[in-house]
């Protein structure tokens, strides 16, 4: 397998590979759909998109029967190492000798689900619902005033029992944890019992309000509009059946952008099978774009609509009369960008140029920091007025953190983001590197 991936992945992509702090390798994970094909291929390494794309393509072209798994199942997740760090300057293709097979704890309330990701969602929902009902809400309100990021870190142990690991304000959750009914069987790794971890965040006003967003947009389900009828006449029932929609994963949606000429580009869906996704793409591309109610047309917007929905045990073609329109914030000087991707890159360059001009370059030396690259993570929001708000910084020194916040506050106003034509706050994050020599 290592030889195969070595030939399939260009050597140049293995130069300057960035790894997560806790790992010196790249691990690939995937699920299996009803057609016995991998889907939702992900990596523990999020920094090298081109490398990840090449590995993903290689896996899709590799015969699954050569992976050494006796039988692939939709209720399990699979993973293996593909790349490892040989030394500080070199990475090599080095695949695991065997595939890891992950299964989830068994709960009767989730037995009807066929796919790993849906079972995982079901378990999370079960735990969340239980704690929201059984933890004293008054005590949570009091604790939230004194503790930021109140949470409980939990795990289902190798015997299927729920236990509290740690977390700020964790004493609030002890009694509820002790009274939670045991799972029938624990999670397993290659057939052996293993721990399953879950983090519970108590409900807050922000959490409650998130569910109201789509109601404010005024969307009304309508299966009789022209676009829905067009889809109903052309979608293949076999492809729909193989998708495996259920009570948790009950909707298939279509997302796309527009180019300068108003043509759809960068189409994507949340399907599990390429067969259904490709058919949706093919059918959609034949439909006149001017017949769709998109609202404002812009190269900076992402357009979304449902295609399929499972209702009362039946899958229906269901689209909204109006496409949901989500427009990204635009940094000054980026209005001539040709796409969302280009506008985001322009945004990042604008922030970087701003830092070059405003950041105190002598500060790292004044603080006697050790030589080398120092990584800084900046999280922030672009407010409804276009101002930069809620700035969060991780930096190697408190004074650098304060300097980054000072510089961020001096950023020029940004054209704010929109959802459904309404101004919204938009989260952004930017990794930043300073070099101390």
mmCIF file of C-alpha atoms in Angstrom, residues 38-424:
data_model
loop_
_atom_site.group_PDB
_atom_site.id
_atom_site.type_symbol
_atom_site.label_atom_id
_atom_site.label_comp_id
_atom_site.label_asym_id
_atom_site.label_seq_id
_atom_site.Cartn_x
_atom_site.Cartn_y
_atom_site.Cartn_z
ATOM 1 C CA UNK A 38 -15.527 5.259 0.837
ATOM 2 C CA UNK A 39 -17.116 8.652 1.537
ATOM 3 C CA UNK A 40 -16.361 11.619 3.815
ATOM 4 C CA UNK A 41 -12.621 11.037 3.654
ATOM 5 C CA UNK A 42 -10.985 13.243 6.289
ATOM 6 C CA UNK A 43 -7.534 13.838 7.784
ATOM 7 C CA UNK A 44 -6.130 14.772 11.170
ATOM 8 C CA UNK A 45 -3.925 17.236 9.262
ATOM 9 C CA UNK A 46 -5.850 20.321 8.067
ATOM 10 C CA UNK A 47 -2.978 22.389 6.710
ATOM 11 C CA UNK A 48 -2.110 20.865 3.322
ATOM 12 C CA UNK A 49 -5.168 20.890 1.061
ATOM 13 C CA UNK A 50 -3.304 19.863 -2.102
ATOM 14 C CA UNK A 51 -1.640 16.925 -0.341
ATOM 15 C CA UNK A 52 -4.916 15.864 1.252
ATOM 16 C CA UNK A 53 -6.647 16.052 -2.135
ATOM 17 C CA UNK A 54 -4.003 13.841 -3.761
ATOM 18 C CA UNK A 55 -4.247 11.223 -0.972
ATOM 19 C CA UNK A 56 -8.043 11.263 -1.126
ATOM 20 C CA UNK A 57 -7.985 10.703 -4.903
ATOM 21 C CA UNK A 58 -5.501 7.844 -4.451
ATOM 22 C CA UNK A 59 -7.750 6.100 -1.920
ATOM 23 C CA UNK A 60 -10.802 6.365 -4.175
ATOM 24 C CA UNK A 61 -8.818 4.638 -6.954
ATOM 25 C CA UNK A 62 -7.435 1.909 -4.679
ATOM 26 C CA UNK A 63 -9.241 -1.505 -4.591
ATOM 27 C CA UNK A 64 -10.849 -1.830 -1.155
ATOM 28 C CA UNK A 65 -10.297 -5.589 -1.114
ATOM 29 C CA UNK A 66 -6.557 -4.887 -0.858
ATOM 30 C CA UNK A 67 -6.920 -2.942 2.396
ATOM 31 C CA UNK A 68 -6.982 -6.135 4.442
ATOM 32 C CA UNK A 69 -10.462 -5.686 5.952
ATOM 33 C CA UNK A 70 -12.553 -8.864 5.806
ATOM 34 C CA UNK A 71 -15.876 -7.023 5.486
ATOM 35 C CA UNK A 72 -16.569 -3.283 5.357
ATOM 36 C CA UNK A 73 -19.674 -2.080 7.214
ATOM 37 C CA UNK A 74 -21.621 1.193 7.078
ATOM 38 C CA UNK A 75 -21.866 1.264 10.892
ATOM 39 C CA UNK A 76 -18.096 1.496 11.338
ATOM 40 C CA UNK A 77 -15.333 4.022 10.684
ATOM 41 C CA UNK A 78 -11.942 3.120 9.240
ATOM 42 C CA UNK A 79 -8.571 4.838 9.524
ATOM 43 C CA UNK A 80 -4.871 4.342 8.760
ATOM 44 C CA UNK A 81 -1.637 6.323 8.660
ATOM 45 C CA UNK A 82 -0.523 7.515 5.227
ATOM 46 C CA UNK A 83 2.320 9.992 5.840
ATOM 47 C CA UNK A 84 4.838 10.206 8.682
ATOM 48 C CA UNK A 85 7.426 12.773 9.663
ATOM 49 C CA UNK A 86 10.912 11.300 9.197
ATOM 50 C CA UNK A 87 12.727 14.331 10.610
ATOM 51 C CA UNK A 88 12.205 18.102 10.906
ATOM 52 C CA UNK A 89 12.708 18.627 7.171
ATOM 53 C CA UNK A 90 11.418 15.441 5.580
ATOM 54 C CA UNK A 91 8.137 13.540 5.360
ATOM 55 C CA UNK A 92 7.612 10.171 3.695
ATOM 56 C CA UNK A 93 4.719 7.987 2.569
ATOM 57 C CA UNK A 94 4.427 5.287 5.203
ATOM 58 C CA UNK A 95 1.097 3.454 5.417
ATOM 59 C CA UNK A 96 -0.093 1.452 8.414
ATOM 60 C CA UNK A 97 0.352 -2.293 8.161
ATOM 61 C CA UNK A 98 -3.340 -2.712 9.090
ATOM 62 C CA UNK A 99 -6.548 -0.659 8.989
ATOM 63 C CA UNK A 100 -8.086 0.475 12.281
ATOM 64 C CA UNK A 101 -11.800 -0.344 12.592
ATOM 65 C CA UNK A 102 -13.835 1.861 14.950
ATOM 66 C CA UNK A 103 -17.314 1.013 16.234
ATOM 67 C CA UNK A 104 -19.544 3.054 18.556
ATOM 68 C CA UNK A 105 -21.210 2.220 21.884
ATOM 69 C CA UNK A 106 -24.479 0.319 21.389
ATOM 70 C CA UNK A 107 -27.669 2.013 22.569
ATOM 71 C CA UNK A 108 -31.171 0.668 21.933
ATOM 72 C CA UNK A 109 -32.442 4.135 20.994
ATOM 73 C CA UNK A 110 -29.955 4.259 18.089
ATOM 74 C CA UNK A 111 -30.363 0.669 16.810
ATOM 75 C CA UNK A 112 -32.427 1.717 13.772
ATOM 76 C CA UNK A 113 -29.539 3.694 12.231
ATOM 77 C CA UNK A 114 -27.316 2.185 9.536
ATOM 78 C CA UNK A 115 -24.405 4.638 9.304
ATOM 79 C CA UNK A 116 -21.564 5.409 11.726
ATOM 80 C CA UNK A 117 -21.962 9.196 11.534
ATOM 81 C CA UNK A 118 -25.702 8.939 12.241
ATOM 82 C CA UNK A 119 -25.194 6.631 15.225
ATOM 83 C CA UNK A 120 -22.563 9.040 16.539
ATOM 84 C CA UNK A 121 -25.011 11.934 16.148
ATOM 85 C CA UNK A 122 -27.738 9.887 17.887
ATOM 86 C CA UNK A 123 -25.504 9.118 20.901
ATOM 87 C CA UNK A 124 -24.466 12.770 21.168
ATOM 88 C CA UNK A 125 -28.111 13.859 20.975
ATOM 89 C CA UNK A 126 -29.108 11.330 23.634
ATOM 90 C CA UNK A 127 -26.399 12.539 26.034
ATOM 91 C CA UNK A 128 -27.116 16.213 25.369
ATOM 92 C CA UNK A 129 -30.849 15.795 25.914
ATOM 93 C CA UNK A 130 -30.320 13.824 29.124
ATOM 94 C CA UNK A 131 -27.988 16.397 30.690
ATOM 95 C CA UNK A 132 -30.148 19.358 29.683
ATOM 96 C CA UNK A 133 -33.080 17.696 31.489
ATOM 97 C CA UNK A 134 -31.234 16.434 34.557
ATOM 98 C CA UNK A 135 -28.725 19.161 35.452
ATOM 99 C CA UNK A 136 -29.950 22.040 37.638
ATOM 100 C CA UNK A 137 -30.470 24.963 35.206
ATOM 101 C CA UNK A 138 -30.302 27.536 38.039
ATOM 102 C CA UNK A 139 -26.929 26.185 39.159
ATOM 103 C CA UNK A 140 -25.698 26.377 35.550
ATOM 104 C CA UNK A 141 -26.709 30.053 35.265
ATOM 105 C CA UNK A 142 -24.824 30.865 38.463
ATOM 106 C CA UNK A 143 -21.756 28.875 37.337
ATOM 107 C CA UNK A 144 -21.721 30.549 33.919
ATOM 108 C CA UNK A 145 -21.294 33.950 35.572
ATOM 109 C CA UNK A 146 -18.022 32.798 37.129
ATOM 110 C CA UNK A 147 -16.773 30.274 34.582
ATOM 111 C CA UNK A 148 -16.147 30.785 30.889
ATOM 112 C CA UNK A 149 -16.699 27.810 28.572
ATOM 113 C CA UNK A 150 -18.605 25.772 31.156
ATOM 114 C CA UNK A 151 -18.486 22.149 30.043
ATOM 115 C CA UNK A 152 -18.319 18.539 31.172
ATOM 116 C CA UNK A 153 -15.802 16.158 29.610
ATOM 117 C CA UNK A 154 -17.310 12.683 29.702
ATOM 118 C CA UNK A 155 -16.521 9.235 28.406
ATOM 119 C CA UNK A 156 -18.255 5.898 28.038
ATOM 120 C CA UNK A 157 -15.769 3.441 29.497
ATOM 121 C CA UNK A 158 -14.854 -0.063 28.332
ATOM 122 C CA UNK A 159 -17.814 -1.499 30.257
ATOM 123 C CA UNK A 160 -20.382 0.873 28.713
ATOM 124 C CA UNK A 161 -20.690 3.089 31.805
ATOM 125 C CA UNK A 162 -20.797 6.892 31.494
ATOM 126 C CA UNK A 163 -18.117 8.632 33.555
ATOM 127 C CA UNK A 164 -17.054 12.220 34.164
ATOM 128 C CA UNK A 165 -13.500 13.016 33.086
ATOM 129 C CA UNK A 166 -12.948 16.681 33.864
ATOM 130 C CA UNK A 167 -14.136 20.166 32.995
ATOM 131 C CA UNK A 168 -14.778 23.572 34.510
ATOM 132 C CA UNK A 169 -17.692 23.370 36.919
ATOM 133 C CA UNK A 170 -17.707 19.570 36.585
ATOM 134 C CA UNK A 171 -19.235 19.047 40.075
ATOM 135 C CA UNK A 172 -22.563 20.155 38.601
ATOM 136 C CA UNK A 173 -22.689 17.031 36.434
ATOM 137 C CA UNK A 174 -21.632 14.288 38.888
ATOM 138 C CA UNK A 175 -25.097 13.169 40.011
ATOM 139 C CA UNK A 176 -26.526 13.170 36.472
ATOM 140 C CA UNK A 177 -23.548 11.116 35.277
ATOM 141 C CA UNK A 178 -24.015 8.508 38.008
ATOM 142 C CA UNK A 179 -27.698 8.029 37.139
ATOM 143 C CA UNK A 180 -27.264 7.658 33.382
ATOM 144 C CA UNK A 181 -28.271 4.163 32.165
ATOM 145 C CA UNK A 182 -25.384 2.004 30.954
ATOM 146 C CA UNK A 183 -24.885 1.301 27.236
ATOM 147 C CA UNK A 184 -25.482 -2.283 26.116
ATOM 148 C CA UNK A 185 -21.937 -2.527 24.748
ATOM 149 C CA UNK A 186 -18.957 -0.131 24.718
ATOM 150 C CA UNK A 187 -17.175 1.336 21.713
ATOM 151 C CA UNK A 188 -14.524 -0.902 20.154
ATOM 152 C CA UNK A 189 -11.263 -0.486 18.269
ATOM 153 C CA UNK A 190 -10.405 -3.507 16.115
ATOM 154 C CA UNK A 191 -12.935 -5.492 18.126
ATOM 155 C CA UNK A 192 -11.511 -4.611 21.575
ATOM 156 C CA UNK A 193 -13.410 -2.351 24.042
ATOM 157 C CA UNK A 194 -12.257 1.270 24.094
ATOM 158 C CA UNK A 195 -13.378 4.596 25.577
ATOM 159 C CA UNK A 196 -15.804 6.899 23.737
ATOM 160 C CA UNK A 197 -15.385 10.603 24.573
ATOM 161 C CA UNK A 198 -18.050 13.312 24.635
ATOM 162 C CA UNK A 199 -18.040 16.959 25.744
ATOM 163 C CA UNK A 200 -21.286 18.478 27.027
ATOM 164 C CA UNK A 201 -21.865 22.241 26.793
ATOM 165 C CA UNK A 202 -24.897 23.371 28.852
ATOM 166 C CA UNK A 203 -27.576 25.264 26.961
ATOM 167 C CA UNK A 204 -27.207 29.031 26.832
ATOM 168 C CA UNK A 205 -29.264 31.789 25.197
ATOM 169 C CA UNK A 206 -27.003 31.611 22.153
ATOM 170 C CA UNK A 207 -27.616 27.859 21.773
ATOM 171 C CA UNK A 208 -31.384 28.269 22.042
ATOM 172 C CA UNK A 209 -31.582 31.050 19.468
ATOM 173 C CA UNK A 210 -29.690 29.166 16.766
ATOM 174 C CA UNK A 211 -32.720 27.033 16.004
ATOM 175 C CA UNK A 212 -34.829 30.090 15.147
ATOM 176 C CA UNK A 213 -32.623 31.422 12.343
ATOM 177 C CA UNK A 214 -34.387 29.668 9.472
ATOM 178 C CA UNK A 215 -37.833 30.666 10.773
ATOM 179 C CA UNK A 216 -36.792 34.299 10.507
ATOM 180 C CA UNK A 217 -35.963 33.741 6.838
ATOM 181 C CA UNK A 218 -39.609 32.902 6.231
ATOM 182 C CA UNK A 219 -38.999 29.668 4.319
ATOM 183 C CA UNK A 220 -42.078 27.510 3.709
ATOM 184 C CA UNK A 221 -41.821 23.939 2.459
ATOM 185 C CA UNK A 222 -43.285 23.592 -1.017
ATOM 186 C CA UNK A 223 -43.006 20.487 -3.179
ATOM 187 C CA UNK A 224 -45.138 21.941 -5.965
ATOM 188 C CA UNK A 225 -42.774 24.638 -7.256
ATOM 189 C CA UNK A 226 -41.399 24.243 -10.779
ATOM 190 C CA UNK A 227 -37.843 23.362 -9.715
ATOM 191 C CA UNK A 228 -39.119 20.530 -7.459
ATOM 192 C CA UNK A 229 -41.251 19.130 -10.305
ATOM 193 C CA UNK A 230 -38.241 19.275 -12.640
ATOM 194 C CA UNK A 231 -36.134 17.258 -10.165
ATOM 195 C CA UNK A 232 -38.911 14.740 -9.490
ATOM 196 C CA UNK A 233 -39.117 13.861 -13.192
ATOM 197 C CA UNK A 234 -35.372 13.166 -13.498
ATOM 198 C CA UNK A 235 -33.883 11.830 -10.246
ATOM 199 C CA UNK A 236 -33.237 8.074 -10.212
ATOM 200 C CA UNK A 237 -35.059 6.255 -7.385
ATOM 201 C CA UNK A 238 -32.259 3.671 -7.080
ATOM 202 C CA UNK A 239 -29.667 6.374 -6.366
ATOM 203 C CA UNK A 240 -32.015 7.923 -3.793
ATOM 204 C CA UNK A 241 -32.554 4.562 -2.077
ATOM 205 C CA UNK A 242 -28.795 3.918 -1.845
ATOM 206 C CA UNK A 243 -28.376 7.214 -0.001
ATOM 207 C CA UNK A 244 -29.839 5.753 3.192
ATOM 208 C CA UNK A 245 -31.701 8.798 4.531
ATOM 209 C CA UNK A 246 -32.988 8.403 8.098
ATOM 210 C CA UNK A 247 -34.493 10.363 10.993
ATOM 211 C CA UNK A 248 -31.154 12.059 11.802
ATOM 212 C CA UNK A 249 -29.657 12.464 8.358
ATOM 213 C CA UNK A 250 -32.979 13.297 6.696
ATOM 214 C CA UNK A 251 -32.106 15.983 4.125
ATOM 215 C CA UNK A 252 -29.986 16.260 0.987
ATOM 216 C CA UNK A 253 -29.040 19.833 0.072
ATOM 217 C CA UNK A 254 -27.394 21.488 -2.905
ATOM 218 C CA UNK A 255 -24.883 24.349 -2.523
ATOM 219 C CA UNK A 256 -23.265 26.435 -5.261
ATOM 220 C CA UNK A 257 -21.690 29.773 -6.147
ATOM 221 C CA UNK A 258 -21.966 31.965 -9.255
ATOM 222 C CA UNK A 259 -19.203 33.107 -11.577
ATOM 223 C CA UNK A 260 -18.958 36.604 -13.079
ATOM 224 C CA UNK A 261 -21.370 35.607 -15.844
ATOM 225 C CA UNK A 262 -23.954 34.283 -13.389
ATOM 226 C CA UNK A 263 -23.299 30.587 -14.098
ATOM 227 C CA UNK A 264 -23.276 28.040 -11.216
ATOM 228 C CA UNK A 265 -19.805 26.905 -10.085
ATOM 229 C CA UNK A 266 -18.300 24.933 -7.173
ATOM 230 C CA UNK A 267 -21.359 22.735 -6.757
ATOM 231 C CA UNK A 268 -21.457 20.445 -3.715
ATOM 232 C CA UNK A 269 -23.939 18.319 -1.777
ATOM 233 C CA UNK A 270 -24.000 16.330 1.467
ATOM 234 C CA UNK A 271 -24.688 13.003 -0.283
ATOM 235 C CA UNK A 272 -22.969 9.794 0.789
ATOM 236 C CA UNK A 273 -22.728 8.486 -2.775
ATOM 237 C CA UNK A 274 -21.067 10.072 -5.798
ATOM 238 C CA UNK A 275 -23.721 8.459 -8.002
ATOM 239 C CA UNK A 276 -26.520 10.591 -6.540
ATOM 240 C CA UNK A 277 -24.341 13.693 -6.284
ATOM 241 C CA UNK A 278 -23.256 13.477 -9.917
ATOM 242 C CA UNK A 279 -26.849 12.994 -11.047
ATOM 243 C CA UNK A 280 -27.991 16.053 -9.053
ATOM 244 C CA UNK A 281 -25.177 18.099 -10.604
ATOM 245 C CA UNK A 282 -26.010 16.924 -14.109
ATOM 246 C CA UNK A 283 -29.741 17.637 -13.747
ATOM 247 C CA UNK A 284 -29.181 21.000 -12.087
ATOM 248 C CA UNK A 285 -26.784 22.244 -14.777
ATOM 249 C CA UNK A 286 -29.511 21.730 -17.385
ATOM 250 C CA UNK A 287 -32.019 23.888 -15.505
ATOM 251 C CA UNK A 288 -32.199 27.579 -16.580
ATOM 252 C CA UNK A 289 -30.513 29.590 -13.814
ATOM 253 C CA UNK A 290 -32.763 32.597 -14.489
ATOM 254 C CA UNK A 291 -35.784 30.543 -13.370
ATOM 255 C CA UNK A 292 -34.381 30.127 -9.841
ATOM 256 C CA UNK A 293 -35.272 32.638 -7.139
ATOM 257 C CA UNK A 294 -31.749 33.436 -5.877
ATOM 258 C CA UNK A 295 -32.350 36.910 -4.531
ATOM 259 C CA UNK A 296 -29.270 39.098 -5.040
ATOM 260 C CA UNK A 297 -26.824 37.509 -7.503
ATOM 261 C CA UNK A 298 -23.198 37.858 -6.430
ATOM 262 C CA UNK A 299 -19.905 36.001 -6.839
ATOM 263 C CA UNK A 300 -19.496 36.421 -3.060
ATOM 264 C CA UNK A 301 -22.624 34.419 -2.163
ATOM 265 C CA UNK A 302 -23.215 30.746 -1.459
ATOM 266 C CA UNK A 303 -26.683 29.560 -2.535
ATOM 267 C CA UNK A 304 -28.399 26.620 -0.842
ATOM 268 C CA UNK A 305 -31.603 24.644 -1.231
ATOM 269 C CA UNK A 306 -32.906 21.254 -0.130
ATOM 270 C CA UNK A 307 -33.353 18.566 -2.758
ATOM 271 C CA UNK A 308 -34.602 15.532 -0.843
ATOM 272 C CA UNK A 309 -36.246 15.142 2.549
ATOM 273 C CA UNK A 310 -37.359 12.117 4.563
ATOM 274 C CA UNK A 311 -40.827 12.814 5.997
ATOM 275 C CA UNK A 312 -42.993 10.283 7.845
ATOM 276 C CA UNK A 313 -40.920 7.402 6.505
ATOM 277 C CA UNK A 314 -41.098 8.541 2.862
ATOM 278 C CA UNK A 315 -38.456 10.356 0.801
ATOM 279 C CA UNK A 316 -39.869 13.344 -1.042
ATOM 280 C CA UNK A 317 -38.506 15.867 -3.515
ATOM 281 C CA UNK A 318 -38.706 19.065 -1.503
ATOM 282 C CA UNK A 319 -37.247 22.457 -2.402
ATOM 283 C CA UNK A 320 -37.906 25.908 -1.020
ATOM 284 C CA UNK A 321 -39.300 28.576 -3.398
ATOM 285 C CA UNK A 322 -36.326 30.818 -2.518
ATOM 286 C CA UNK A 323 -32.690 29.718 -2.335
ATOM 287 C CA UNK A 324 -30.921 30.549 0.918
ATOM 288 C CA UNK A 325 -28.289 33.214 0.154
ATOM 289 C CA UNK A 326 -25.219 33.551 2.398
ATOM 290 C CA UNK A 327 -22.830 36.378 1.457
ATOM 291 C CA UNK A 328 -19.306 36.591 2.896
ATOM 292 C CA UNK A 329 -17.743 39.792 4.315
ATOM 293 C CA UNK A 330 -15.502 41.692 1.881
ATOM 294 C CA UNK A 331 -12.219 43.288 2.952
ATOM 295 C CA UNK A 332 -11.402 46.756 1.538
ATOM 296 C CA UNK A 333 -9.716 46.388 -1.850
ATOM 297 C CA UNK A 334 -11.138 42.903 -2.483
ATOM 298 C CA UNK A 335 -14.358 43.822 -4.288
ATOM 299 C CA UNK A 336 -12.907 42.820 -7.689
ATOM 300 C CA UNK A 337 -12.246 39.209 -6.592
ATOM 301 C CA UNK A 338 -13.766 36.628 -8.936
ATOM 302 C CA UNK A 339 -14.971 34.078 -6.361
ATOM 303 C CA UNK A 340 -15.516 33.391 -2.666
ATOM 304 C CA UNK A 341 -12.175 31.559 -2.493
ATOM 305 C CA UNK A 342 -10.365 34.483 -4.130
ATOM 306 C CA UNK A 343 -12.106 36.992 -1.839
ATOM 307 C CA UNK A 344 -11.114 34.998 1.256
ATOM 308 C CA UNK A 345 -7.496 34.840 0.070
ATOM 309 C CA UNK A 346 -7.610 38.588 -0.555
ATOM 310 C CA UNK A 347 -8.988 39.047 2.976
ATOM 311 C CA UNK A 348 -6.067 37.062 4.460
ATOM 312 C CA UNK A 349 -3.510 39.034 2.421
ATOM 313 C CA UNK A 350 -5.097 42.284 3.569
ATOM 314 C CA UNK A 351 -4.772 41.262 7.223
ATOM 315 C CA UNK A 352 -1.169 40.131 6.687
ATOM 316 C CA UNK A 353 -0.207 43.433 5.031
ATOM 317 C CA UNK A 354 -1.875 45.293 7.875
ATOM 318 C CA UNK A 355 0.239 43.327 10.384
ATOM 319 C CA UNK A 356 3.454 44.034 8.490
ATOM 320 C CA UNK A 357 2.702 47.770 8.796
ATOM 321 C CA UNK A 358 1.331 47.893 12.338
ATOM 322 C CA UNK A 359 2.840 45.028 14.363
ATOM 323 C CA UNK A 360 5.864 45.849 16.553
ATOM 324 C CA UNK A 361 8.468 43.638 14.852
ATOM 325 C CA UNK A 362 11.012 44.276 17.625
ATOM 326 C CA UNK A 363 8.740 42.975 20.380
ATOM 327 C CA UNK A 364 9.758 39.263 20.151
ATOM 328 C CA UNK A 365 13.423 40.228 20.582
ATOM 329 C CA UNK A 366 12.617 42.530 23.502
ATOM 330 C CA UNK A 367 10.879 39.601 25.197
ATOM 331 C CA UNK A 368 13.939 37.334 24.659
ATOM 332 C CA UNK A 369 11.899 34.639 22.934
ATOM 333 C CA UNK A 370 13.858 31.639 21.648
ATOM 334 C CA UNK A 371 14.766 31.612 17.961
ATOM 335 C CA UNK A 372 12.510 30.015 15.389
ATOM 336 C CA UNK A 373 8.933 30.173 14.133
ATOM 337 C CA UNK A 374 6.267 31.220 16.632
ATOM 338 C CA UNK A 375 2.696 30.392 15.712
ATOM 339 C CA UNK A 376 -0.145 32.707 16.637
ATOM 340 C CA UNK A 377 -3.822 31.860 16.262
ATOM 341 C CA UNK A 378 -6.316 34.703 15.883
ATOM 342 C CA UNK A 379 -10.064 34.175 16.145
ATOM 343 C CA UNK A 380 -12.498 37.062 15.682
ATOM 344 C CA UNK A 381 -15.855 38.132 14.320
ATOM 345 C CA UNK A 382 -16.784 40.665 11.685
ATOM 346 C CA UNK A 383 -19.732 42.461 13.240
ATOM 347 C CA UNK A 384 -22.902 43.661 11.560
ATOM 348 C CA UNK A 385 -21.373 47.137 11.298
ATOM 349 C CA UNK A 386 -18.177 45.822 9.674
ATOM 350 C CA UNK A 387 -16.060 46.279 12.807
ATOM 351 C CA UNK A 388 -13.719 43.580 14.137
ATOM 352 C CA UNK A 389 -15.135 42.238 17.432
ATOM 353 C CA UNK A 390 -14.691 39.357 19.928
ATOM 354 C CA UNK A 391 -10.965 38.979 19.252
ATOM 355 C CA UNK A 392 -9.392 35.818 20.746
ATOM 356 C CA UNK A 393 -5.629 35.216 20.506
ATOM 357 C CA UNK A 394 -3.294 32.325 21.334
ATOM 358 C CA UNK A 395 0.323 33.504 21.399
ATOM 359 C CA UNK A 396 3.665 32.439 22.965
ATOM 360 C CA UNK A 397 3.689 35.485 25.311
ATOM 361 C CA UNK A 398 1.080 37.679 26.965
ATOM 362 C CA UNK A 399 2.591 40.898 25.559
ATOM 363 C CA UNK A 400 2.498 39.487 22.020
ATOM 364 C CA UNK A 401 -1.144 38.572 22.599
ATOM 365 C CA UNK A 402 -1.881 42.174 23.661
ATOM 366 C CA UNK A 403 0.005 43.536 20.640
ATOM 367 C CA UNK A 404 -1.963 41.299 18.258
ATOM 368 C CA UNK A 405 -5.253 42.484 19.778
ATOM 369 C CA UNK A 406 -4.125 46.117 19.456
ATOM 370 C CA UNK A 407 -3.256 45.614 15.780
ATOM 371 C CA UNK A 408 -6.495 43.749 15.030
ATOM 372 C CA UNK A 409 -8.537 46.601 16.497
ATOM 373 C CA UNK A 410 -6.925 48.952 13.970
ATOM 374 C CA UNK A 411 -8.108 46.929 10.948
ATOM 375 C CA UNK A 412 -10.245 48.972 8.533
ATOM 376 C CA UNK A 413 -14.001 48.438 8.428
ATOM 377 C CA UNK A 414 -15.104 45.430 6.399
ATOM 378 C CA UNK A 415 -18.245 45.127 4.298
ATOM 379 C CA UNK A 416 -20.292 42.846 6.606
ATOM 380 C CA UNK A 417 -21.760 39.443 5.793
ATOM 381 C CA UNK A 418 -25.404 38.678 5.009
ATOM 382 C CA UNK A 419 -27.671 35.675 5.528
ATOM 383 C CA UNK A 420 -31.011 35.709 3.789
ATOM 384 C CA UNK A 421 -30.488 39.413 3.071
ATOM 385 C CA UNK A 422 -29.952 40.275 6.760
ATOM 386 C CA UNK A 423 -26.728 41.516 8.370
ATOM 387 C CA UNK A 424 -25.007 38.908 10.566
#
